[in-house]
Amino acid sequence: MKNSVLPWLDETAKRLPNKLALQDISGNITYQEYRSKSLAIAYKIVELNKGEMKKPVVVYLEKGKEVLVSFMGVAYSGCFYSPIDTEMPPSRVNKILEVLKPEIVITTNKLKTNFEKFNFYGSYIIYEETICSEEDETAVKPYTEKIVDTDLLYVLFTSGSTGVPKGVSICHRSVIDYIDWVTETFNITQKDTFGNQAPFYFDNSILDIYSCMKMGATLNIIPKKLFFQPVPLLEYIKYNKINTIFWVPSALIVVSKLKAFRNVDLSDTLKRVLFCGEVMPNKQLNIWRKFLPNVTYANLYGPTEITDACTYYIVDREFSDDEPLPIGIPMSNTDILVLNDEDKLVTDDEVGELCVRGTSLAMGYYNNPEKTRSAFVQNPLNKAVPEIIYRTGDLGRYNEYREIIYISRKDFQIKHLGHRIELGEIETAISSLEEVTLNCCLYDEKNQRIVLFVDAQVDRDYIKERIEKLVPEYMIPGKVIYLENMPINANGKIDRIKLKELM
Ligand code: AMP
């Protein structure tokens, strides 16, 4: 039994000391270096904490291998990490600091000047000034050994509807459970190289970081700017022999939209293409499948609150462009309850809210009992003992294969002209049109109409003519707004808040 994720790094560093662990534009480090540098960071934390554990430590660094070394340093000290994006607006950083109340920040001399402008009065660990020493391991060991698997490993902040970011608090056990599933399901080994896209403050990165660490695979942190240049991006994958990627659909779409595969052949390079975080339109996936038919494709689904993902669908059959791709079935040791408005399990193809049960559940929102209570609730089907489920706020239904089909967010469910409509259904229909790559529908309450944002120069009559066979008349958008570039949020998804402002 593991009490933390750290035995993964210990064992891999012992087994494969000289194996490339992390690669980024500034260089590479081996597993041995990864571990010893993390222990050096841990030693500093232990010193500053004077023996206290289970405290938040902020990591404020540019994306790169140093972030992951710092994460592990925090973990070895028996504390938990919380990354803050260096591009985040100051007001939001201050809100996070107010919730987290950290006493230590890991940063660089250069970034420290920035951080000093925020409401933080604790201690700094300057990354480049930490020097490895032989004493680190002995000094840190007693703290690492005291960790229990329900202690927090990290807190990731997600947006909160009230404007106060919510700190999703995840313990070691949830990550162990999830990564065991990932590595077994996709047969990850030390021979694999992952190409990371997800920012480290976004939960998709958990799969990359810990699958590699557990198995001794290499994690290549792809430079962010390449995600706007499909051909150089594919060349980078080929050159670095990246065989596994786990990206948000928007990043995959950038490649399929320009059919960049025509310029770079990845058929001998890529083995697994996994995605999570938003709907993957089959029209785009079909382009990937056409050019790279031998790759394993998998659609993972889940919110941060259940440790990255809780259902999966390994693509095993053909889909037409206008069909939805299933989010599939629960991962092992996870249960999904699809509950209707009366909190009963749905029957047949009835739509209900996806609720999650199991070890993957977060411990709650950090320092926010009220929000925790409203999302992490007693399982209505269990009257006998306390048992918490997480209400995702996502709607889904079963298809004829008993796979779950994602429909939309519960809050994207609208009433229009008396009809109950899921905006996601209209988006799926529109995404099948060949000239459309990205689209998003919002509801304009004031004018009582559905507004479609689309990245193709099409008008309402055209949309009507093309989708009236796919959706009922009352679902046809009343207004169409063409946007050459869809706004994308920090996590790489369509930015609905920005679109609302354009409505
Ligand atoms: P986040 O907490 O940022 O990972 O966002 C989680 C939300 O993204 C979920 O509650 C869903 O609404 C959406 N989502 C995640 N994965 C998928 C998927 N495979 N298909 C459709 N929506 C998804």
Short mmCIF file of C-alpha atoms and ligand atoms in Angstrom, two decimals:
data_model
loop_
_atom_site.label_atom_id
_atom_site.label_comp_id
_atom_site.label_asym_id
_atom_site.label_seq_id
_atom_site.Cartn_x
_atom_site.Cartn_y
_atom_site.Cartn_z
CA MET A 1 0.00 0.00 0.00
CA LYS A 2 1.33 3.41 -0.95
CA ASN A 3 0.84 6.32 1.44
CA SER A 4 1.67 8.87 -1.27
CA VAL A 5 2.67 9.31 -4.89
CA LEU A 6 6.33 9.70 -3.87
CA PRO A 7 7.34 6.01 -4.01
CA TRP A 8 6.77 6.34 -7.76
CA LEU A 9 9.54 8.91 -8.04
CA ASP A 10 11.75 7.03 -5.56
CA GLU A 11 11.39 3.75 -7.41
CA THR A 12 11.77 5.19 -10.90
CA ALA A 13 14.85 7.20 -9.89
CA LYS A 14 16.36 4.01 -8.48
CA ARG A 15 15.41 1.80 -11.43
CA LEU A 16 16.16 4.28 -14.21
CA PRO A 17 18.46 6.95 -12.73
CA ASN A 18 19.75 8.21 -16.07
CA LYS A 19 16.51 8.02 -18.00
CA LEU A 20 15.26 11.36 -19.36
CA ALA A 21 12.46 12.42 -17.08
CA LEU A 22 11.53 15.92 -18.17
CA GLN A 23 12.30 17.84 -21.35
CA ASP A 24 11.54 21.43 -22.20
CA ILE A 25 13.04 24.14 -24.39
CA SER A 26 15.64 24.97 -21.76
CA GLY A 27 16.97 21.40 -21.46
CA ASN A 28 16.44 17.96 -19.94
CA ILE A 29 16.72 16.32 -16.56
CA THR A 30 17.04 12.67 -15.61
CA TYR A 31 14.97 10.85 -13.01
CA GLN A 32 17.83 10.98 -10.55
CA GLU A 33 18.14 14.75 -10.95
CA TYR A 34 14.36 15.14 -10.75
CA ARG A 35 14.34 13.40 -7.37
CA SER A 36 17.42 14.99 -5.83
CA LYS A 37 16.40 18.50 -6.85
CA SER A 38 12.90 17.87 -5.42
CA LEU A 39 14.45 16.73 -2.14
CA ALA A 40 16.51 19.92 -2.02
CA ILE A 41 13.33 21.98 -2.37
CA ALA A 42 11.65 19.81 0.28
CA TYR A 43 14.53 20.44 2.68
CA LYS A 44 14.04 24.20 2.35
CA ILE A 45 10.32 23.85 3.03
CA VAL A 46 10.88 21.63 6.07
CA GLU A 47 13.33 24.21 7.43
CA LEU A 48 10.93 27.10 6.95
CA ASN A 49 7.97 25.17 8.36
CA LYS A 50 9.84 24.19 11.52
CA GLY A 51 8.38 20.72 11.49
CA GLU A 52 4.84 21.59 10.48
CA MET A 53 3.25 19.66 7.63
CA LYS A 54 0.04 19.79 5.57
CA LYS A 55 0.46 23.46 4.66
CA PRO A 56 -0.14 25.09 1.27
CA VAL A 57 2.89 26.05 -0.80
CA VAL A 58 2.38 28.21 -3.87
CA VAL A 59 4.40 27.47 -7.00
CA TYR A 60 4.79 30.65 -9.06
CA LEU A 61 7.01 29.76 -11.99
CA GLU A 62 6.91 29.91 -15.78
CA LYS A 63 5.78 26.63 -17.32
CA GLY A 64 8.72 24.22 -17.44
CA LYS A 65 10.35 21.30 -15.69
CA GLU A 66 11.11 23.46 -12.62
CA VAL A 67 7.38 23.53 -11.85
CA LEU A 68 7.21 19.75 -11.59
CA VAL A 69 10.40 19.55 -9.53
CA SER A 70 8.84 22.10 -7.16
CA PHE A 71 5.57 20.13 -6.98
CA MET A 72 7.45 17.04 -5.89
CA GLY A 73 9.55 19.07 -3.47
CA VAL A 74 6.38 20.29 -1.80
CA ALA A 75 5.02 16.75 -1.67
CA TYR A 76 8.19 15.31 -0.10
CA SER A 77 7.91 17.90 2.68
CA GLY A 78 4.44 16.62 3.58
CA CYS A 79 2.79 19.83 2.33
CA PHE A 80 0.59 20.38 -0.75
CA TYR A 81 1.18 22.52 -3.81
CA SER A 82 -0.97 25.09 -5.52
CA PRO A 83 0.31 26.49 -8.82
CA ILE A 84 -0.50 30.07 -9.75
CA ASP A 85 -0.30 31.05 -13.41
CA THR A 86 2.24 33.84 -13.90
CA GLU A 87 -0.15 35.48 -16.38
CA MET A 88 -3.10 35.56 -14.00
CA PRO A 89 -4.59 39.02 -13.32
CA PRO A 90 -3.41 40.38 -9.92
CA SER A 91 -6.94 40.68 -8.53
CA ARG A 92 -7.50 36.98 -9.05
CA VAL A 93 -4.14 36.05 -7.55
CA ASN A 94 -5.07 38.05 -4.45
CA LYS A 95 -8.40 36.25 -4.22
CA ILE A 96 -6.59 32.90 -4.36
CA LEU A 97 -4.09 34.01 -1.71
CA GLU A 98 -6.98 35.05 0.50
CA VAL A 99 -8.50 31.57 0.28
CA LEU A 100 -5.25 29.63 0.53
CA LYS A 101 -3.34 31.75 3.07
CA PRO A 102 0.04 30.29 2.07
CA GLU A 103 3.20 31.02 4.02
CA ILE A 104 5.68 29.87 1.36
CA VAL A 105 6.03 30.63 -2.34
CA ILE A 106 8.48 28.94 -4.71
CA THR A 107 9.54 31.30 -7.47
CA THR A 108 12.59 32.76 -9.23
CA ASN A 109 14.44 35.98 -8.49
CA LYS A 110 12.93 37.47 -11.63
CA LEU A 111 9.32 36.57 -10.79
CA LYS A 112 9.65 37.47 -7.12
CA THR A 113 9.38 41.17 -8.03
CA ASN A 114 5.98 40.43 -9.54
CA PHE A 115 4.80 38.39 -6.61
CA GLU A 116 5.78 41.09 -4.14
CA LYS A 117 2.97 43.20 -5.59
CA PHE A 118 0.39 40.70 -4.30
CA ASN A 119 -1.00 40.41 -0.77
CA PHE A 120 1.60 37.93 0.41
CA TYR A 121 3.78 38.40 3.46
CA GLY A 122 5.38 34.95 3.85
CA SER A 123 8.72 33.42 2.84
CA TYR A 124 10.19 32.88 -0.60
CA ILE A 125 12.13 29.89 -1.87
CA ILE A 126 14.14 30.98 -4.89
CA TYR A 127 14.30 28.03 -7.24
CA GLU A 128 17.70 28.73 -8.78
CA GLU A 129 19.25 29.20 -5.34
CA THR A 130 18.37 25.75 -4.00
CA ILE A 131 21.41 23.53 -4.05
CA CYS A 132 21.27 19.76 -3.68
CA SER A 133 23.12 18.27 -0.74
CA GLU A 134 23.58 14.78 0.63
CA GLU A 135 21.71 15.70 3.80
CA ASP A 136 18.45 16.50 2.02
CA GLU A 137 17.11 12.99 1.94
CA THR A 138 17.79 12.21 5.61
CA ALA A 139 16.36 15.51 6.76
CA VAL A 140 13.19 15.15 4.71
CA LYS A 141 12.51 11.43 5.20
CA PRO A 142 10.72 11.64 8.57
CA TYR A 143 8.19 14.06 7.03
CA THR A 144 7.62 12.04 3.86
CA GLU A 145 7.05 8.94 5.99
CA LYS A 146 4.37 10.66 8.05
CA ILE A 147 2.15 11.37 5.04
CA VAL A 148 -1.12 9.39 4.93
CA ASP A 149 -2.86 8.88 1.61
CA THR A 150 -5.78 11.13 2.54
CA ASP A 151 -3.40 14.09 2.99
CA LEU A 152 -3.65 16.69 0.26
CA LEU A 153 -1.27 16.56 -2.68
CA TYR A 154 -2.50 19.68 -4.49
CA VAL A 155 -5.12 22.40 -4.64
CA LEU A 156 -6.09 23.61 -8.12
CA PHE A 157 -8.23 26.71 -8.46
CA THR A 158 -11.19 26.74 -10.83
CA SER A 159 -13.53 29.62 -11.53
CA GLY A 160 -16.40 30.09 -9.14
CA SER A 161 -19.72 31.54 -10.25
CA THR A 162 -19.62 34.08 -7.40
CA GLY A 163 -16.24 35.40 -8.53
CA VAL A 164 -14.26 33.71 -5.75
CA PRO A 165 -12.06 30.97 -7.24
CA LYS A 166 -12.68 27.52 -5.78
CA GLY A 167 -9.68 25.51 -4.59
CA VAL A 168 -10.29 21.88 -5.53
CA SER A 169 -8.39 19.87 -2.94
CA ILE A 170 -7.08 16.48 -4.04
CA CYS A 171 -5.34 13.92 -1.84
CA HIS A 172 -2.60 11.43 -2.73
CA ARG A 173 -4.98 8.48 -2.75
CA SER A 174 -7.15 9.94 -5.53
CA VAL A 175 -4.13 10.45 -7.78
CA ILE A 176 -2.78 6.94 -7.06
CA ASP A 177 -6.18 5.47 -7.93
CA TYR A 178 -6.47 7.45 -11.17
CA ILE A 179 -2.92 6.89 -12.39
CA ASP A 180 -3.07 3.15 -11.69
CA TRP A 181 -6.08 3.07 -13.99
CA VAL A 182 -4.42 5.22 -16.70
CA THR A 183 -1.17 3.25 -16.84
CA GLU A 184 -2.91 -0.12 -16.91
CA THR A 185 -5.59 0.84 -19.41
CA PHE A 186 -3.19 2.39 -21.90
CA ASN A 187 -0.23 0.08 -21.18
CA ILE A 188 2.16 2.92 -20.43
CA THR A 189 5.82 1.90 -20.13
CA GLN A 190 9.24 3.49 -19.75
CA LYS A 191 9.55 3.45 -23.54
CA ASP A 192 6.84 6.07 -23.94
CA THR A 193 7.26 9.79 -24.48
CA PHE A 194 4.38 12.09 -23.60
CA GLY A 195 3.87 15.45 -25.30
CA ASN A 196 2.36 17.73 -22.68
CA GLN A 197 -0.07 20.48 -23.67
CA ALA A 198 -2.05 21.08 -20.47
CA PRO A 199 -0.92 23.95 -18.26
CA PHE A 200 0.21 22.67 -14.85
CA TYR A 201 -2.55 24.65 -13.14
CA PHE A 202 -5.11 22.64 -15.18
CA ASP A 203 -6.01 19.13 -14.02
CA ASN A 204 -5.41 17.43 -17.40
CA SER A 205 -1.72 17.70 -16.58
CA ILE A 206 -2.13 15.18 -13.74
CA LEU A 207 -2.29 12.34 -16.25
CA ASP A 208 0.93 13.46 -17.94
CA ILE A 209 2.93 14.15 -14.79
CA TYR A 210 2.14 11.06 -12.78
CA SER A 211 1.83 8.43 -15.55
CA CYS A 212 5.34 9.32 -16.65
CA MET A 213 6.69 9.37 -13.12
CA LYS A 214 5.17 6.03 -12.20
CA MET A 215 6.34 4.18 -15.30
CA GLY A 216 9.59 6.01 -16.02
CA ALA A 217 8.31 7.45 -19.30
CA THR A 218 9.63 10.80 -20.58
CA LEU A 219 7.53 13.94 -20.31
CA ASN A 220 8.22 16.46 -23.04
CA ILE A 221 6.73 19.86 -22.24
CA ILE A 222 5.76 21.23 -25.65
CA PRO A 223 6.38 25.00 -26.07
CA LYS A 224 3.06 26.82 -25.86
CA LYS A 225 3.57 28.86 -29.01
CA LEU A 226 3.58 25.70 -31.14
CA PHE A 227 -0.12 25.21 -30.44
CA PHE A 228 -0.77 28.06 -32.85
CA GLN A 229 1.46 26.57 -35.57
CA PRO A 230 0.17 23.13 -36.59
CA VAL A 231 2.95 22.14 -38.98
CA PRO A 232 5.87 23.02 -36.64
CA LEU A 233 3.86 21.36 -33.84
CA LEU A 234 3.70 18.07 -35.73
CA GLU A 235 7.35 18.39 -36.72
CA TYR A 236 8.20 18.82 -33.04
CA ILE A 237 6.26 15.65 -32.19
CA LYS A 238 8.08 13.72 -34.86
CA TYR A 239 11.52 15.07 -34.00
CA ASN A 240 11.09 14.34 -30.27
CA LYS A 241 9.53 10.92 -30.90
CA ILE A 242 6.45 11.80 -28.86
CA ASN A 243 4.10 8.82 -29.00
CA THR A 244 1.39 9.82 -26.51
CA ILE A 245 -0.60 13.02 -26.23
CA PHE A 246 -3.41 14.02 -23.90
CA TRP A 247 -4.72 17.37 -25.07
CA VAL A 248 -7.90 19.41 -24.94
CA PRO A 249 -9.97 18.98 -28.11
CA SER A 250 -9.37 22.63 -29.13
CA ALA A 251 -5.65 21.85 -29.44
CA LEU A 252 -6.35 18.76 -31.57
CA ILE A 253 -8.72 20.78 -33.73
CA VAL A 254 -6.04 23.35 -34.55
CA VAL A 255 -4.19 20.49 -36.27
CA SER A 256 -7.13 18.87 -38.05
CA LYS A 257 -8.57 22.20 -39.20
CA LEU A 258 -5.49 22.91 -41.31
CA LYS A 259 -5.01 19.26 -42.20
CA ALA A 260 -1.40 19.65 -41.10
CA PHE A 261 -0.95 15.88 -41.46
CA ARG A 262 -0.50 16.44 -45.19
CA ASN A 263 2.85 18.08 -44.43
CA VAL A 264 4.11 15.81 -41.65
CA ASP A 265 3.58 12.08 -41.50
CA LEU A 266 3.18 10.89 -37.91
CA SER A 267 2.05 7.36 -38.69
CA ASP A 268 5.27 5.86 -37.29
CA THR A 269 5.38 8.23 -34.32
CA LEU A 270 2.04 8.67 -32.59
CA LYS A 271 0.51 5.75 -30.76
CA ARG A 272 -2.09 7.26 -28.42
CA VAL A 273 -4.23 10.38 -28.75
CA LEU A 274 -6.25 11.01 -25.61
CA PHE A 275 -8.42 14.02 -24.96
CA CYS A 276 -10.56 15.50 -22.22
CA GLY A 277 -12.02 18.79 -21.11
CA GLU A 278 -14.69 19.62 -23.67
CA VAL A 279 -16.69 18.06 -26.49
CA MET A 280 -14.60 16.50 -29.25
CA PRO A 281 -16.61 16.89 -32.46
CA ASN A 282 -16.57 13.74 -34.58
CA LYS A 283 -16.05 15.80 -37.69
CA GLN A 284 -12.60 16.79 -36.40
CA LEU A 285 -11.82 13.41 -34.90
CA ASN A 286 -12.66 11.79 -38.23
CA ILE A 287 -9.93 13.86 -39.88
CA TRP A 288 -7.41 12.60 -37.31
CA ARG A 289 -8.66 9.05 -37.80
CA LYS A 290 -8.41 9.30 -41.57
CA PHE A 291 -4.79 10.43 -41.51
CA LEU A 292 -3.69 8.33 -38.53
CA PRO A 293 -5.88 5.22 -38.55
CA ASN A 294 -3.64 3.08 -36.32
CA VAL A 295 -3.60 5.38 -33.33
CA THR A 296 -5.60 4.57 -30.14
CA TYR A 297 -8.05 7.43 -29.59
CA ALA A 298 -9.80 7.87 -26.25
CA ASN A 299 -12.32 10.41 -25.01
CA LEU A 300 -11.94 11.00 -21.27
CA TYR A 301 -14.46 12.99 -19.31
CA GLY A 302 -14.50 14.60 -15.91
CA PRO A 303 -14.23 17.75 -13.82
CA THR A 304 -11.27 18.75 -11.61
CA GLU A 305 -13.31 17.72 -8.56
CA ILE A 306 -12.95 14.02 -9.35
CA THR A 307 -9.22 14.06 -10.18
CA ASP A 308 -9.18 14.83 -13.89
CA ALA A 309 -11.41 12.14 -15.38
CA CYS A 310 -13.98 9.57 -14.33
CA THR A 311 -15.31 8.06 -17.59
CA TYR A 312 -13.64 7.02 -20.82
CA TYR A 313 -14.42 5.80 -24.26
CA ILE A 314 -11.76 4.13 -26.39
CA VAL A 315 -12.85 4.82 -29.95
CA ASP A 316 -13.69 1.44 -31.46
CA ARG A 317 -16.21 2.09 -34.21
CA GLU A 318 -17.05 4.53 -36.99
CA PHE A 319 -19.05 7.69 -36.33
CA SER A 320 -20.62 10.07 -38.80
CA ASP A 321 -19.68 13.74 -38.51
CA ASP A 322 -22.95 14.73 -36.85
CA GLU A 323 -23.02 12.00 -34.20
CA PRO A 324 -21.87 12.68 -30.66
CA LEU A 325 -18.80 10.79 -29.44
CA PRO A 326 -19.65 8.88 -26.22
CA ILE A 327 -17.84 9.75 -23.00
CA GLY A 328 -18.22 6.05 -22.35
CA ILE A 329 -18.14 4.10 -19.14
CA PRO A 330 -16.81 4.71 -15.61
CA MET A 331 -13.14 4.07 -14.94
CA SER A 332 -12.35 1.26 -12.52
CA ASN A 333 -13.13 1.92 -8.87
CA THR A 334 -15.49 4.71 -9.96
CA ASP A 335 -19.25 4.76 -10.20
CA ILE A 336 -21.40 7.20 -12.16
CA LEU A 337 -24.97 7.75 -11.05
CA VAL A 338 -27.12 9.42 -13.68
CA LEU A 339 -29.81 11.04 -11.53
CA ASN A 340 -33.05 12.61 -12.74
CA ASP A 341 -34.81 15.63 -11.21
CA GLU A 342 -36.23 13.38 -8.49
CA ASP A 343 -32.77 12.05 -7.60
CA LYS A 344 -33.64 8.62 -8.97
CA LEU A 345 -31.50 6.68 -11.45
CA VAL A 346 -32.59 7.46 -15.01
CA THR A 347 -34.23 4.78 -17.09
CA ASP A 348 -33.68 4.05 -20.81
CA ASP A 349 -32.40 7.18 -22.54
CA GLU A 350 -33.74 9.67 -19.99
CA VAL A 351 -31.42 12.65 -19.41
CA GLY A 352 -29.98 13.15 -15.92
CA GLU A 353 -27.16 14.76 -13.98
CA LEU A 354 -23.86 12.87 -13.90
CA CYS A 355 -22.88 12.24 -10.28
CA VAL A 356 -19.67 10.54 -9.24
CA ARG A 357 -18.92 8.13 -6.42
CA GLY A 358 -15.52 6.78 -5.37
CA THR A 359 -11.96 7.42 -4.28
CA SER A 360 -11.42 10.01 -7.02
CA LEU A 361 -13.56 12.61 -5.25
CA ALA A 362 -11.83 15.74 -4.01
CA MET A 363 -11.81 16.37 -0.26
CA GLY A 364 -13.79 19.55 -1.05
CA TYR A 365 -13.10 23.20 -1.85
CA TYR A 366 -10.30 24.63 0.26
CA ASN A 367 -11.57 26.90 3.04
CA ASN A 368 -15.02 26.96 1.50
CA PRO A 369 -17.43 24.74 3.46
CA GLU A 370 -20.50 26.31 1.88
CA LYS A 371 -19.55 25.52 -1.74
CA THR A 372 -18.25 22.13 -0.65
CA ARG A 373 -21.59 21.27 0.93
CA SER A 374 -23.53 22.23 -2.17
CA ALA A 375 -21.52 20.13 -4.65
CA PHE A 376 -20.34 17.22 -2.48
CA VAL A 377 -23.55 15.79 -1.12
CA GLN A 378 -24.93 12.67 0.50
CA ASN A 379 -25.72 9.94 -2.02
CA PRO A 380 -29.54 10.15 -2.22
CA LEU A 381 -29.64 6.40 -2.92
CA ASN A 382 -27.85 5.55 0.32
CA LYS A 383 -29.94 6.15 3.41
CA ALA A 384 -27.88 3.89 5.69
CA VAL A 385 -24.44 5.48 6.09
CA PRO A 386 -22.77 8.75 5.14
CA GLU A 387 -21.53 8.52 1.56
CA ILE A 388 -20.52 11.52 -0.49
CA ILE A 389 -21.11 11.90 -4.21
CA TYR A 390 -20.03 14.80 -6.41
CA ARG A 391 -22.75 16.48 -8.48
CA THR A 392 -20.99 17.51 -11.69
CA GLY A 393 -23.69 19.82 -13.05
CA ASP A 394 -23.26 17.98 -16.38
CA LEU A 395 -26.15 16.29 -18.13
CA GLY A 396 -25.91 12.94 -19.87
CA ARG A 397 -27.83 9.91 -20.98
CA TYR A 398 -27.14 6.30 -21.95
CA ASN A 399 -27.05 5.17 -25.58
CA GLU A 400 -28.01 1.72 -26.85
CA TYR A 401 -24.58 0.35 -25.88
CA ARG A 402 -24.98 1.59 -22.27
CA GLU A 403 -22.29 4.18 -22.92
CA ILE A 404 -22.81 7.64 -21.51
CA ILE A 405 -23.41 10.46 -23.96
CA TYR A 406 -22.51 13.91 -22.68
CA ILE A 407 -25.25 16.42 -23.43
CA SER A 408 -24.28 19.73 -21.89
CA ARG A 409 -23.77 21.57 -18.66
CA LYS A 410 -26.92 21.65 -16.59
CA ASP A 411 -26.69 25.41 -16.67
CA PHE A 412 -26.67 25.32 -20.49
CA GLN A 413 -30.12 23.90 -20.32
CA ILE A 414 -32.62 26.56 -21.35
CA LYS A 415 -36.34 27.01 -21.82
CA HIS A 416 -37.15 28.67 -25.13
CA LEU A 417 -40.70 29.13 -26.38
CA GLY A 418 -41.67 26.61 -23.70
CA HIS A 419 -39.30 23.97 -24.96
CA ARG A 420 -36.57 22.46 -22.83
CA ILE A 421 -33.38 22.73 -24.88
CA GLU A 422 -29.77 21.70 -24.32
CA LEU A 423 -27.56 24.18 -26.13
CA GLY A 424 -25.02 21.39 -26.60
CA GLU A 425 -27.41 19.58 -28.88
CA ILE A 426 -27.54 22.53 -31.28
CA GLU A 427 -23.73 22.85 -31.13
CA THR A 428 -23.32 19.19 -32.09
CA ALA A 429 -25.60 19.68 -35.09
CA ILE A 430 -23.73 22.78 -36.23
CA SER A 431 -20.32 21.20 -35.74
CA SER A 432 -21.20 18.69 -38.46
CA LEU A 433 -21.30 21.40 -41.15
CA GLU A 434 -18.17 21.17 -43.20
CA GLU A 435 -17.22 24.86 -43.10
CA VAL A 436 -17.53 25.03 -39.31
CA THR A 437 -14.65 24.22 -36.97
CA LEU A 438 -15.68 25.81 -33.69
CA ASN A 439 -19.11 26.96 -32.60
CA CYS A 440 -20.86 27.85 -29.39
CA CYS A 441 -24.49 28.68 -28.56
CA LEU A 442 -25.65 30.96 -25.78
CA TYR A 443 -29.09 32.06 -24.73
CA ASP A 444 -30.01 35.73 -24.88
CA GLU A 445 -32.66 35.94 -22.13
CA LYS A 446 -33.51 39.57 -22.84
CA ASN A 447 -34.35 39.06 -26.49
CA GLN A 448 -35.47 35.46 -25.99
CA ARG A 449 -33.30 34.02 -28.71
CA ILE A 450 -30.51 31.52 -29.19
CA VAL A 451 -27.28 33.15 -30.35
CA LEU A 452 -24.78 31.13 -32.35
CA PHE A 453 -21.10 32.09 -32.44
CA VAL A 454 -19.33 30.42 -35.31
CA ASP A 455 -15.94 30.63 -37.03
CA ALA A 456 -17.36 30.29 -40.56
CA GLN A 457 -18.81 33.07 -42.69
CA VAL A 458 -22.36 31.75 -42.78
CA ASP A 459 -25.68 33.50 -42.23
CA ARG A 460 -28.80 32.46 -40.37
CA ASP A 461 -30.69 31.29 -43.46
CA TYR A 462 -27.84 29.01 -44.41
CA ILE A 463 -27.63 27.54 -40.90
CA LYS A 464 -31.40 27.04 -40.88
CA GLU A 465 -31.38 25.24 -44.20
CA ARG A 466 -28.53 22.96 -43.15
CA ILE A 467 -29.59 21.99 -39.64
CA GLU A 468 -33.35 21.89 -39.89
CA LYS A 469 -33.11 18.18 -40.57
CA LEU A 470 -31.03 17.65 -37.45
CA VAL A 471 -32.85 19.68 -34.82
CA PRO A 472 -36.42 20.94 -34.32
CA GLU A 473 -37.31 24.36 -35.68
CA TYR A 474 -37.37 25.94 -32.21
CA MET A 475 -33.70 25.06 -31.75
CA ILE A 476 -32.53 27.00 -34.79
CA PRO A 477 -30.46 29.98 -33.60
CA GLY A 478 -32.18 33.36 -33.92
CA LYS A 479 -28.91 35.20 -34.39
CA VAL A 480 -25.62 34.17 -35.93
CA ILE A 481 -22.38 35.96 -35.08
CA TYR A 482 -19.29 35.24 -37.17
CA LEU A 483 -15.97 35.33 -35.34
CA GLU A 484 -12.77 34.70 -37.23
CA ASN A 485 -11.09 33.66 -33.99
CA MET A 486 -13.09 32.11 -31.18
CA PRO A 487 -11.97 33.37 -27.77
CA ILE A 488 -10.21 30.61 -25.85
CA ASN A 489 -9.78 30.64 -22.07
CA ALA A 490 -6.65 29.85 -20.05
CA ASN A 491 -7.42 26.14 -20.14
CA GLY A 492 -7.70 26.11 -23.92
CA LYS A 493 -11.50 25.81 -24.05
CA ILE A 494 -13.99 28.14 -25.78
CA ASP A 495 -14.38 31.15 -23.50
CA ARG A 496 -18.13 31.43 -22.87
CA ILE A 497 -17.73 34.39 -20.56
CA LYS A 498 -16.08 36.45 -23.31
CA LEU A 499 -18.76 35.37 -25.78
CA LYS A 500 -21.48 36.49 -23.38
CA GLU A 501 -20.00 39.98 -23.53
CA LEU A 502 -20.32 39.93 -27.35
CA MET A 503 -23.97 38.89 -27.26
P1 AMP B 1 -12.52 21.12 -15.76
O1 AMP B 1 -12.89 21.02 -14.31
O2 AMP B 1 -11.89 22.42 -16.16
O3 AMP B 1 -11.75 19.93 -16.21
O4 AMP B 1 -13.90 21.12 -16.58
C1 AMP B 1 -14.78 20.06 -16.41
C2 AMP B 1 -15.94 20.19 -17.34
O5 AMP B 1 -15.51 20.12 -18.71
C3 AMP B 1 -16.91 19.03 -17.18
O6 AMP B 1 -17.78 19.24 -16.08
C4 AMP B 1 -17.62 19.03 -18.54
O7 AMP B 1 -18.60 20.03 -18.58
C5 AMP B 1 -16.48 19.41 -19.50
N1 AMP B 1 -15.85 18.19 -20.06
C6 AMP B 1 -14.78 17.53 -19.59
N2 AMP B 1 -14.48 16.49 -20.38
C7 AMP B 1 -15.40 16.45 -21.36
C8 AMP B 1 -15.64 15.58 -22.49
N3 AMP B 1 -14.86 14.55 -22.77
N4 AMP B 1 -16.72 15.86 -23.28
C9 AMP B 1 -17.51 16.92 -23.01
N5 AMP B 1 -17.32 17.78 -21.98
C10 AMP B 1 -16.28 17.55 -21.16
#
